[in-house]
mmCIF file of C-alpha atoms in Angstrom:
data_model
loop_
_atom_site.group_PDB
_atom_site.id
_atom_site.type_symbol
_atom_site.label_atom_id
_atom_site.label_comp_id
_atom_site.label_asym_id
_atom_site.label_seq_id
_atom_site.Cartn_x
_atom_site.Cartn_y
_atom_site.Cartn_z
ATOM 1 C CA UNK A 128 -31.971 -21.937 48.258
ATOM 2 C CA UNK A 129 -28.587 -20.248 47.342
ATOM 3 C CA UNK A 130 -27.479 -19.925 43.532
ATOM 4 C CA UNK A 131 -24.011 -19.838 42.428
ATOM 5 C CA UNK A 132 -23.128 -16.669 40.690
ATOM 6 C CA UNK A 133 -19.871 -17.504 39.209
ATOM 7 C CA UNK A 134 -17.920 -20.793 38.627
ATOM 8 C CA UNK A 135 -15.466 -22.199 41.314
ATOM 9 C CA UNK A 136 -11.875 -20.742 40.797
ATOM 10 C CA UNK A 137 -8.543 -22.176 41.821
ATOM 11 C CA UNK A 138 -5.897 -20.747 44.216
ATOM 12 C CA UNK A 139 -2.195 -20.839 43.246
ATOM 13 C CA UNK A 140 -2.020 -24.128 45.084
ATOM 14 C CA UNK A 141 -4.672 -25.943 43.132
ATOM 15 C CA UNK A 142 -7.136 -25.566 46.028
ATOM 16 C CA UNK A 143 -10.815 -24.959 44.789
ATOM 17 C CA UNK A 144 -12.129 -21.744 46.161
ATOM 18 C CA UNK A 145 -15.792 -21.376 46.643
ATOM 19 C CA UNK A 146 -17.780 -19.102 44.334
ATOM 20 C CA UNK A 147 -19.646 -16.096 45.734
ATOM 21 C CA UNK A 148 -23.238 -16.677 46.570
ATOM 22 C CA UNK A 149 -26.293 -14.652 46.883
ATOM 23 C CA UNK A 150 -26.693 -13.149 50.374
ATOM 24 C CA UNK A 151 -30.477 -13.842 50.428
ATOM 25 C CA UNK A 152 -33.091 -11.267 51.423
ATOM 26 C CA UNK A 153 -31.074 -9.905 54.334
ATOM 27 C CA UNK A 154 -28.143 -9.332 52.373
ATOM 28 C CA UNK A 155 -30.089 -7.521 49.644
ATOM 29 C CA UNK A 156 -31.814 -5.285 52.276
ATOM 30 C CA UNK A 157 -28.438 -4.476 53.896
ATOM 31 C CA UNK A 158 -26.994 -3.416 50.396
ATOM 32 C CA UNK A 159 -30.168 -1.480 49.730
ATOM 33 C CA UNK A 160 -29.907 0.516 52.938
ATOM 34 C CA UNK A 161 -25.988 1.104 52.398
ATOM 35 C CA UNK A 162 -26.708 2.635 48.855
ATOM 36 C CA UNK A 163 -29.229 5.093 50.469
ATOM 37 C CA UNK A 164 -27.104 6.167 53.087
ATOM 38 C CA UNK A 165 -24.418 6.846 50.654
ATOM 39 C CA UNK A 166 -26.725 8.988 48.371
ATOM 40 C CA UNK A 167 -28.065 10.802 51.669
ATOM 41 C CA UNK A 168 -24.508 11.649 52.544
ATOM 42 C CA UNK A 169 -23.973 13.014 49.014
ATOM 43 C CA UNK A 170 -21.456 10.229 47.940
ATOM 44 C CA UNK A 171 -21.985 10.393 44.267
ATOM 45 C CA UNK A 172 -19.652 9.131 41.270
ATOM 46 C CA UNK A 173 -17.457 12.033 40.084
ATOM 47 C CA UNK A 174 -18.444 13.534 36.591
ATOM 48 C CA UNK A 175 -15.963 13.081 33.823
ATOM 49 C CA UNK A 176 -13.678 16.004 33.011
ATOM 50 C CA UNK A 177 -14.897 18.138 30.362
ATOM 51 C CA UNK A 178 -13.256 17.766 26.976
ATOM 52 C CA UNK A 179 -11.486 20.635 25.302
ATOM 53 C CA UNK A 180 -14.042 22.453 23.027
ATOM 54 C CA UNK A 181 -11.269 23.615 20.713
ATOM 55 C CA UNK A 182 -9.595 20.255 20.032
ATOM 56 C CA UNK A 183 -10.212 19.658 16.097
ATOM 57 C CA UNK A 184 -9.292 16.440 14.391
ATOM 58 C CA UNK A 185 -8.129 13.111 15.565
ATOM 59 C CA UNK A 186 -5.647 12.332 18.314
ATOM 60 C CA UNK A 187 -2.597 13.122 16.683
ATOM 61 C CA UNK A 188 0.611 10.853 15.926
ATOM 62 C CA UNK A 189 3.899 11.251 14.613
ATOM 63 C CA UNK A 190 2.660 10.244 11.180
ATOM 64 C CA UNK A 191 -0.245 12.434 11.449
ATOM 65 C CA UNK A 192 1.827 15.670 12.110
ATOM 66 C CA UNK A 193 4.429 14.752 9.412
ATOM 67 C CA UNK A 194 1.809 14.110 6.737
ATOM 68 C CA UNK A 195 1.540 16.632 3.905
ATOM 69 C CA UNK A 196 -2.450 16.632 4.681
ATOM 70 C CA UNK A 197 -4.522 16.414 7.609
ATOM 71 C CA UNK A 198 -8.103 14.877 8.170
ATOM 72 C CA UNK A 199 -9.951 17.917 6.989
ATOM 73 C CA UNK A 200 -10.879 18.667 3.274
ATOM 74 C CA UNK A 201 -10.054 22.196 2.354
ATOM 75 C CA UNK A 202 -11.205 25.056 -0.045
ATOM 76 C CA UNK A 203 -9.594 28.226 -0.978
ATOM 77 C CA UNK A 204 -10.635 31.823 -1.770
ATOM 78 C CA UNK A 205 -8.793 34.607 -3.114
ATOM 79 C CA UNK A 206 -8.696 38.176 -1.813
ATOM 80 C CA UNK A 207 -7.858 40.884 -4.009
ATOM 81 C CA UNK A 208 -5.543 43.644 -2.898
ATOM 82 C CA UNK A 209 -8.087 46.014 -4.382
ATOM 83 C CA UNK A 210 -10.679 44.828 -1.797
ATOM 84 C CA UNK A 211 -8.743 45.401 1.321
ATOM 85 C CA UNK A 212 -6.691 48.121 3.198
ATOM 86 C CA UNK A 213 -3.763 47.701 5.276
ATOM 87 C CA UNK A 214 -2.169 44.861 3.463
ATOM 88 C CA UNK A 215 -1.849 43.585 0.070
ATOM 89 C CA UNK A 216 -4.638 40.782 -0.382
ATOM 90 C CA UNK A 217 -3.871 37.044 -0.329
ATOM 91 C CA UNK A 218 -5.466 33.625 -0.354
ATOM 92 C CA UNK A 219 -7.383 31.786 2.285
ATOM 93 C CA UNK A 220 -7.293 28.297 2.927
ATOM 94 C CA UNK A 221 -9.985 26.770 5.344
ATOM 95 C CA UNK A 222 -11.756 23.459 6.192
ATOM 96 C CA UNK A 223 -14.786 22.957 3.909
ATOM 97 C CA UNK A 224 -17.092 21.088 6.450
ATOM 98 C CA UNK A 225 -18.412 23.386 9.534
ATOM 99 C CA UNK A 226 -19.486 20.386 11.433
ATOM 100 C CA UNK A 227 -16.568 20.366 13.696
ATOM 101 C CA UNK A 228 -17.477 24.117 14.670
ATOM 102 C CA UNK A 229 -15.303 27.140 14.432
ATOM 103 C CA UNK A 230 -11.483 27.245 14.018
ATOM 104 C CA UNK A 231 -8.529 29.116 15.029
ATOM 105 C CA UNK A 232 -6.950 31.362 12.244
ATOM 106 C CA UNK A 233 -3.235 32.054 11.391
ATOM 107 C CA UNK A 234 -1.974 34.685 9.087
ATOM 108 C CA UNK A 235 1.546 34.212 7.352
ATOM 109 C CA UNK A 236 3.555 36.822 5.798
ATOM 110 C CA UNK A 237 6.413 36.267 3.248
ATOM 111 C CA UNK A 238 9.886 37.748 3.248
ATOM 112 C CA UNK A 239 11.649 40.666 1.626
ATOM 113 C CA UNK A 240 11.078 40.789 -2.192
ATOM 114 C CA UNK A 241 8.775 38.020 -1.958
ATOM 115 C CA UNK A 242 5.120 37.158 -2.463
ATOM 116 C CA UNK A 243 2.608 34.917 -0.871
ATOM 117 C CA UNK A 244 3.448 32.120 -3.350
ATOM 118 C CA UNK A 245 6.899 31.633 -1.522
ATOM 119 C CA UNK A 246 5.039 30.464 1.485
ATOM 120 C CA UNK A 247 1.880 29.012 0.060
ATOM 121 C CA UNK A 248 2.634 25.576 0.785
ATOM 122 C CA UNK A 249 1.942 26.055 4.424
ATOM 123 C CA UNK A 250 -1.674 27.182 3.625
ATOM 124 C CA UNK A 251 -3.358 23.792 2.730
ATOM 125 C CA UNK A 252 -1.174 21.925 5.040
ATOM 126 C CA UNK A 253 -2.099 23.903 8.189
ATOM 127 C CA UNK A 254 -5.793 24.165 7.000
ATOM 128 C CA UNK A 255 -6.261 20.593 6.654
ATOM 129 C CA UNK A 256 -5.272 19.965 10.183
ATOM 130 C CA UNK A 257 -8.141 22.188 11.290
ATOM 131 C CA UNK A 258 -7.202 25.867 10.880
ATOM 132 C CA UNK A 259 -8.175 28.909 8.890
ATOM 133 C CA UNK A 260 -4.962 29.989 7.088
ATOM 134 C CA UNK A 261 -4.308 33.443 5.136
ATOM 135 C CA UNK A 262 -1.132 33.700 3.249
ATOM 136 C CA UNK A 263 -0.900 37.399 2.427
ATOM 137 C CA UNK A 264 1.022 39.534 0.303
ATOM 138 C CA UNK A 265 2.257 42.882 1.544
ATOM 139 C CA UNK A 266 1.948 46.241 0.183
ATOM 140 C CA UNK A 267 5.074 46.365 -1.403
ATOM 141 C CA UNK A 268 7.791 43.496 -1.482
ATOM 142 C CA UNK A 269 10.375 45.831 0.302
ATOM 143 C CA UNK A 270 8.438 46.450 3.219
ATOM 144 C CA UNK A 271 10.214 46.312 6.589
ATOM 145 C CA UNK A 272 9.428 44.246 9.545
ATOM 146 C CA UNK A 273 7.618 46.615 11.514
ATOM 147 C CA UNK A 274 5.262 47.535 8.586
ATOM 148 C CA UNK A 275 4.833 43.565 7.889
ATOM 149 C CA UNK A 276 3.796 43.174 11.568
ATOM 150 C CA UNK A 277 1.063 45.861 11.052
ATOM 151 C CA UNK A 278 -0.027 44.089 7.862
ATOM 152 C CA UNK A 279 -0.256 40.597 9.659
ATOM 153 C CA UNK A 280 -2.516 42.502 12.156
ATOM 154 C CA UNK A 281 -4.542 44.174 9.683
ATOM 155 C CA UNK A 282 -5.032 40.836 7.615
ATOM 156 C CA UNK A 283 -6.382 39.095 10.735
ATOM 157 C CA UNK A 284 -9.004 41.920 11.231
ATOM 158 C CA UNK A 285 -10.021 41.536 7.802
ATOM 159 C CA UNK A 286 -10.085 37.713 8.265
ATOM 160 C CA UNK A 287 -12.306 37.846 11.331
ATOM 161 C CA UNK A 288 -14.552 40.850 10.677
ATOM 162 C CA UNK A 289 -14.978 41.028 6.827
ATOM 163 C CA UNK A 290 -14.073 37.884 5.044
ATOM 164 C CA UNK A 291 -16.507 35.516 3.495
ATOM 165 C CA UNK A 292 -15.207 32.923 5.954
ATOM 166 C CA UNK A 293 -15.437 34.969 9.164
ATOM 167 C CA UNK A 294 -18.265 32.848 10.698
ATOM 168 C CA UNK A 295 -15.921 29.658 10.640
ATOM 169 C CA UNK A 296 -13.389 31.636 12.835
ATOM 170 C CA UNK A 297 -13.126 31.818 16.649
ATOM 171 C CA UNK A 298 -11.756 35.517 16.794
ATOM 172 C CA UNK A 299 -10.379 34.902 20.161
ATOM 173 C CA UNK A 300 -7.847 32.218 18.804
ATOM 174 C CA UNK A 301 -5.405 33.778 16.426
ATOM 175 C CA UNK A 302 -1.737 33.294 15.704
ATOM 176 C CA UNK A 303 0.994 34.861 13.208
ATOM 177 C CA UNK A 304 3.735 33.316 11.050
ATOM 178 C CA UNK A 305 6.327 34.771 8.743
ATOM 179 C CA UNK A 306 9.314 34.078 6.941
ATOM 180 C CA UNK A 307 12.457 36.326 7.006
ATOM 181 C CA UNK A 308 11.295 39.986 7.460
ATOM 182 C CA UNK A 309 7.931 38.634 7.566
ATOM 183 C CA UNK A 310 9.286 36.632 10.537
ATOM 184 C CA UNK A 311 10.607 39.770 12.104
ATOM 185 C CA UNK A 312 6.855 41.196 11.510
ATOM 186 C CA UNK A 313 5.763 38.217 13.408
ATOM 187 C CA UNK A 314 7.564 39.413 16.341
ATOM 188 C CA UNK A 315 6.347 42.975 15.849
ATOM 189 C CA UNK A 316 2.879 41.807 15.512
ATOM 190 C CA UNK A 317 3.105 39.526 18.692
ATOM 191 C CA UNK A 318 4.665 42.408 20.631
ATOM 192 C CA UNK A 319 1.805 44.862 19.462
ATOM 193 C CA UNK A 320 -1.184 42.511 20.233
ATOM 194 C CA UNK A 321 -0.498 40.361 23.357
ATOM 195 C CA UNK A 322 -3.942 38.833 22.833
ATOM 196 C CA UNK A 323 -2.597 36.622 20.135
ATOM 197 C CA UNK A 324 -2.342 32.951 21.163
ATOM 198 C CA UNK A 325 0.872 31.875 19.060
ATOM 199 C CA UNK A 326 3.654 33.409 17.081
ATOM 200 C CA UNK A 327 6.304 31.602 14.842
ATOM 201 C CA UNK A 328 9.082 33.496 13.033
ATOM 202 C CA UNK A 329 10.673 31.182 10.252
ATOM 203 C CA UNK A 330 14.424 32.276 9.964
ATOM 204 C CA UNK A 331 13.226 35.716 10.998
ATOM 205 C CA UNK A 332 15.343 38.959 10.041
ATOM 206 C CA UNK A 333 14.731 42.140 12.246
ATOM 207 C CA UNK A 334 17.339 44.580 13.495
ATOM 208 C CA UNK A 335 15.455 44.721 16.831
ATOM 209 C CA UNK A 336 17.009 41.953 18.955
ATOM 210 C CA UNK A 337 15.363 42.309 22.326
ATOM 211 C CA UNK A 338 11.734 41.127 22.658
ATOM 212 C CA UNK A 339 11.515 41.145 26.552
ATOM 213 C CA UNK A 340 7.958 42.678 26.516
ATOM 214 C CA UNK A 341 6.414 40.000 24.164
ATOM 215 C CA UNK A 342 3.930 37.930 25.797
ATOM 216 C CA UNK A 343 2.587 35.615 23.192
ATOM 217 C CA UNK A 344 3.787 31.964 23.143
ATOM 218 C CA UNK A 345 6.608 32.016 20.574
ATOM 219 C CA UNK A 346 8.473 29.242 18.380
ATOM 220 C CA UNK A 347 11.466 31.010 16.950
ATOM 221 C CA UNK A 348 12.697 28.775 13.908
ATOM 222 C CA UNK A 349 16.355 29.334 12.629
ATOM 223 C CA UNK A 350 18.569 27.538 10.077
ATOM 224 C CA UNK A 351 21.986 26.435 10.672
ATOM 225 C CA UNK A 352 23.522 27.566 7.501
ATOM 226 C CA UNK A 353 21.490 30.931 7.271
ATOM 227 C CA UNK A 354 23.850 33.593 5.915
ATOM 228 C CA UNK A 355 21.068 36.037 5.218
ATOM 229 C CA UNK A 356 19.827 36.113 8.856
ATOM 230 C CA UNK A 357 22.546 34.192 10.584
ATOM 231 C CA UNK A 358 21.061 32.548 13.860
ATOM 232 C CA UNK A 359 23.864 33.998 15.944
ATOM 233 C CA UNK A 360 22.767 37.603 15.170
ATOM 234 C CA UNK A 361 18.984 37.075 14.781
ATOM 235 C CA UNK A 362 17.076 34.019 15.857
ATOM 236 C CA UNK A 363 19.120 32.925 18.750
ATOM 237 C CA UNK A 364 18.996 36.659 20.328
ATOM 238 C CA UNK A 365 15.288 36.774 19.438
ATOM 239 C CA UNK A 366 14.727 33.619 21.437
ATOM 240 C CA UNK A 367 17.127 34.422 24.317
ATOM 241 C CA UNK A 368 15.607 37.839 24.805
ATOM 242 C CA UNK A 369 11.963 36.490 25.258
ATOM 243 C CA UNK A 370 10.727 36.330 29.055
ATOM 244 C CA UNK A 371 12.021 33.327 30.981
ATOM 245 C CA UNK A 372 8.486 32.828 32.087
ATOM 246 C CA UNK A 373 7.063 32.795 28.493
ATOM 247 C CA UNK A 374 6.182 29.614 26.729
ATOM 248 C CA UNK A 375 8.778 29.671 24.184
ATOM 249 C CA UNK A 376 11.189 27.599 22.160
ATOM 250 C CA UNK A 377 14.066 27.672 19.618
ATOM 251 C CA UNK A 378 14.264 25.027 16.792
ATOM 252 C CA UNK A 379 17.272 25.101 14.483
ATOM 253 C CA UNK A 380 17.129 23.231 11.170
ATOM 254 C CA UNK A 381 20.289 21.361 10.660
ATOM 255 C CA UNK A 382 22.476 22.523 7.474
ATOM 256 C CA UNK A 383 19.555 24.540 6.186
ATOM 257 C CA UNK A 384 19.627 28.006 4.336
ATOM 258 C CA UNK A 385 17.516 31.106 5.166
ATOM 259 C CA UNK A 386 15.311 29.918 2.385
ATOM 260 C CA UNK A 387 14.328 26.687 4.087
ATOM 261 C CA UNK A 388 10.617 27.825 4.673
ATOM 262 C CA UNK A 389 10.164 28.553 1.089
ATOM 263 C CA UNK A 390 9.421 25.020 0.151
ATOM 264 C CA UNK A 391 7.610 22.023 1.774
ATOM 265 C CA UNK A 392 9.508 21.253 4.911
ATOM 266 C CA UNK A 393 8.372 18.204 7.179
ATOM 267 C CA UNK A 394 10.355 19.560 10.219
ATOM 268 C CA UNK A 395 8.963 22.904 9.876
ATOM 269 C CA UNK A 396 5.513 21.645 9.387
ATOM 270 C CA UNK A 397 5.423 19.463 12.130
ATOM 271 C CA UNK A 398 6.636 21.808 14.923
ATOM 272 C CA UNK A 399 4.703 24.723 13.365
ATOM 273 C CA UNK A 400 1.586 22.549 13.640
ATOM 274 C CA UNK A 401 2.193 21.255 17.087
ATOM 275 C CA UNK A 402 2.832 24.827 18.581
ATOM 276 C CA UNK A 403 -0.190 26.208 16.723
ATOM 277 C CA UNK A 404 -2.270 23.305 18.039
ATOM 278 C CA UNK A 405 -0.790 23.503 21.584
ATOM 279 C CA UNK A 406 -1.321 27.354 22.062
ATOM 280 C CA UNK A 407 -4.275 28.362 19.578
ATOM 281 C CA UNK A 408 -6.351 25.289 20.216
ATOM 282 C CA UNK A 409 -5.001 24.699 23.840
ATOM 283 C CA UNK A 410 -4.784 20.903 22.540
ATOM 284 C CA UNK A 411 -2.562 19.312 24.917
ATOM 285 C CA UNK A 412 -2.560 16.105 22.935
ATOM 286 C CA UNK A 413 0.381 17.847 21.050
ATOM 287 C CA UNK A 414 2.377 18.610 24.053
ATOM 288 C CA UNK A 415 4.086 15.222 23.580
ATOM 289 C CA UNK A 416 5.919 16.592 20.365
ATOM 290 C CA UNK A 417 7.176 19.534 22.137
ATOM 291 C CA UNK A 418 7.988 18.167 25.478
ATOM 292 C CA UNK A 419 10.283 16.638 26.587
ATOM 293 C CA UNK A 420 12.377 19.020 24.395
ATOM 294 C CA UNK A 421 13.223 17.252 21.238
ATOM 295 C CA UNK A 422 16.821 16.158 20.769
ATOM 296 C CA UNK A 423 19.198 16.792 17.864
ATOM 297 C CA UNK A 424 18.777 14.597 14.757
ATOM 298 C CA UNK A 425 19.495 14.565 11.146
ATOM 299 C CA UNK A 426 17.215 17.441 10.705
ATOM 300 C CA UNK A 427 17.542 19.437 14.063
ATOM 301 C CA UNK A 428 20.914 20.909 15.117
ATOM 302 C CA UNK A 429 19.552 22.757 18.247
ATOM 303 C CA UNK A 430 16.345 22.752 20.250
ATOM 304 C CA UNK A 431 15.650 24.702 23.395
ATOM 305 C CA UNK A 432 12.770 25.453 25.250
ATOM 306 C CA UNK A 433 11.023 25.597 28.792
ATOM 307 C CA UNK A 434 8.912 22.532 29.681
ATOM 308 C CA UNK A 435 6.420 21.674 30.487
ATOM 309 C CA UNK A 436 4.259 24.505 29.041
ATOM 310 C CA UNK A 437 2.030 26.651 31.273
ATOM 311 C CA UNK A 438 -0.350 27.892 28.461
#
């Protein structure tokens, strides 16, 4: 006896279409043989693609990348300049929990005459999104960009090899950020150490204008009204000199001054975070905020880049 497996349905004309029925023992036998043949021939369901092991935190949204804090609770530890060599100490901000695994790490350098307090707002903001962040002091506040670049690298070496949070860090996923001469130092550090995953000079200043040998994905951030490091003689030449094959972008802050990175700035934070996530964590969930290239707006006077990114 046949048994209905689903109720009758109707065609578009209102005609009743008979429900599917069991095929009986012959149909079952045929189905079993077909399945066995498929397995014998090696026809199997494809395995799901492996997840990116470096993703940290929930899927991003516009509101999450613009928020002042991310999903990770953070802690801080102070590093005395007397306990280190090659740079002036600083403050480490890091996710408190270790359940997500290790994290990428970033060192951030201040500008000429400034201390780490001038860029400290970025520490907890980036750490709460899943990074270990080191805001550093330089040996002297008058150190030039080449020196600041060496100090950024020295601070990363300390962070990954000697610091109290070194076990939380994946030493293969590192980046550098800096303001003004610290931004110039960021370019110096990236050129010297091509194994870095990301570099972001913020309203950078450097007498060197050509960076054609730099191989680290770089986001150059300039300020439209900068009179200390005018974009026409600093940020734009930096960007245009980078290799055309490099993952790179230029963001110009509308109406902003040289000192825009010295206080909490949503535009700086959202694109800095997206760049670091995309290239340090290889987290392509953040590609949507970088490509297609963002248009001009009330906060952006210019944005250039090469999309899609290859890294």
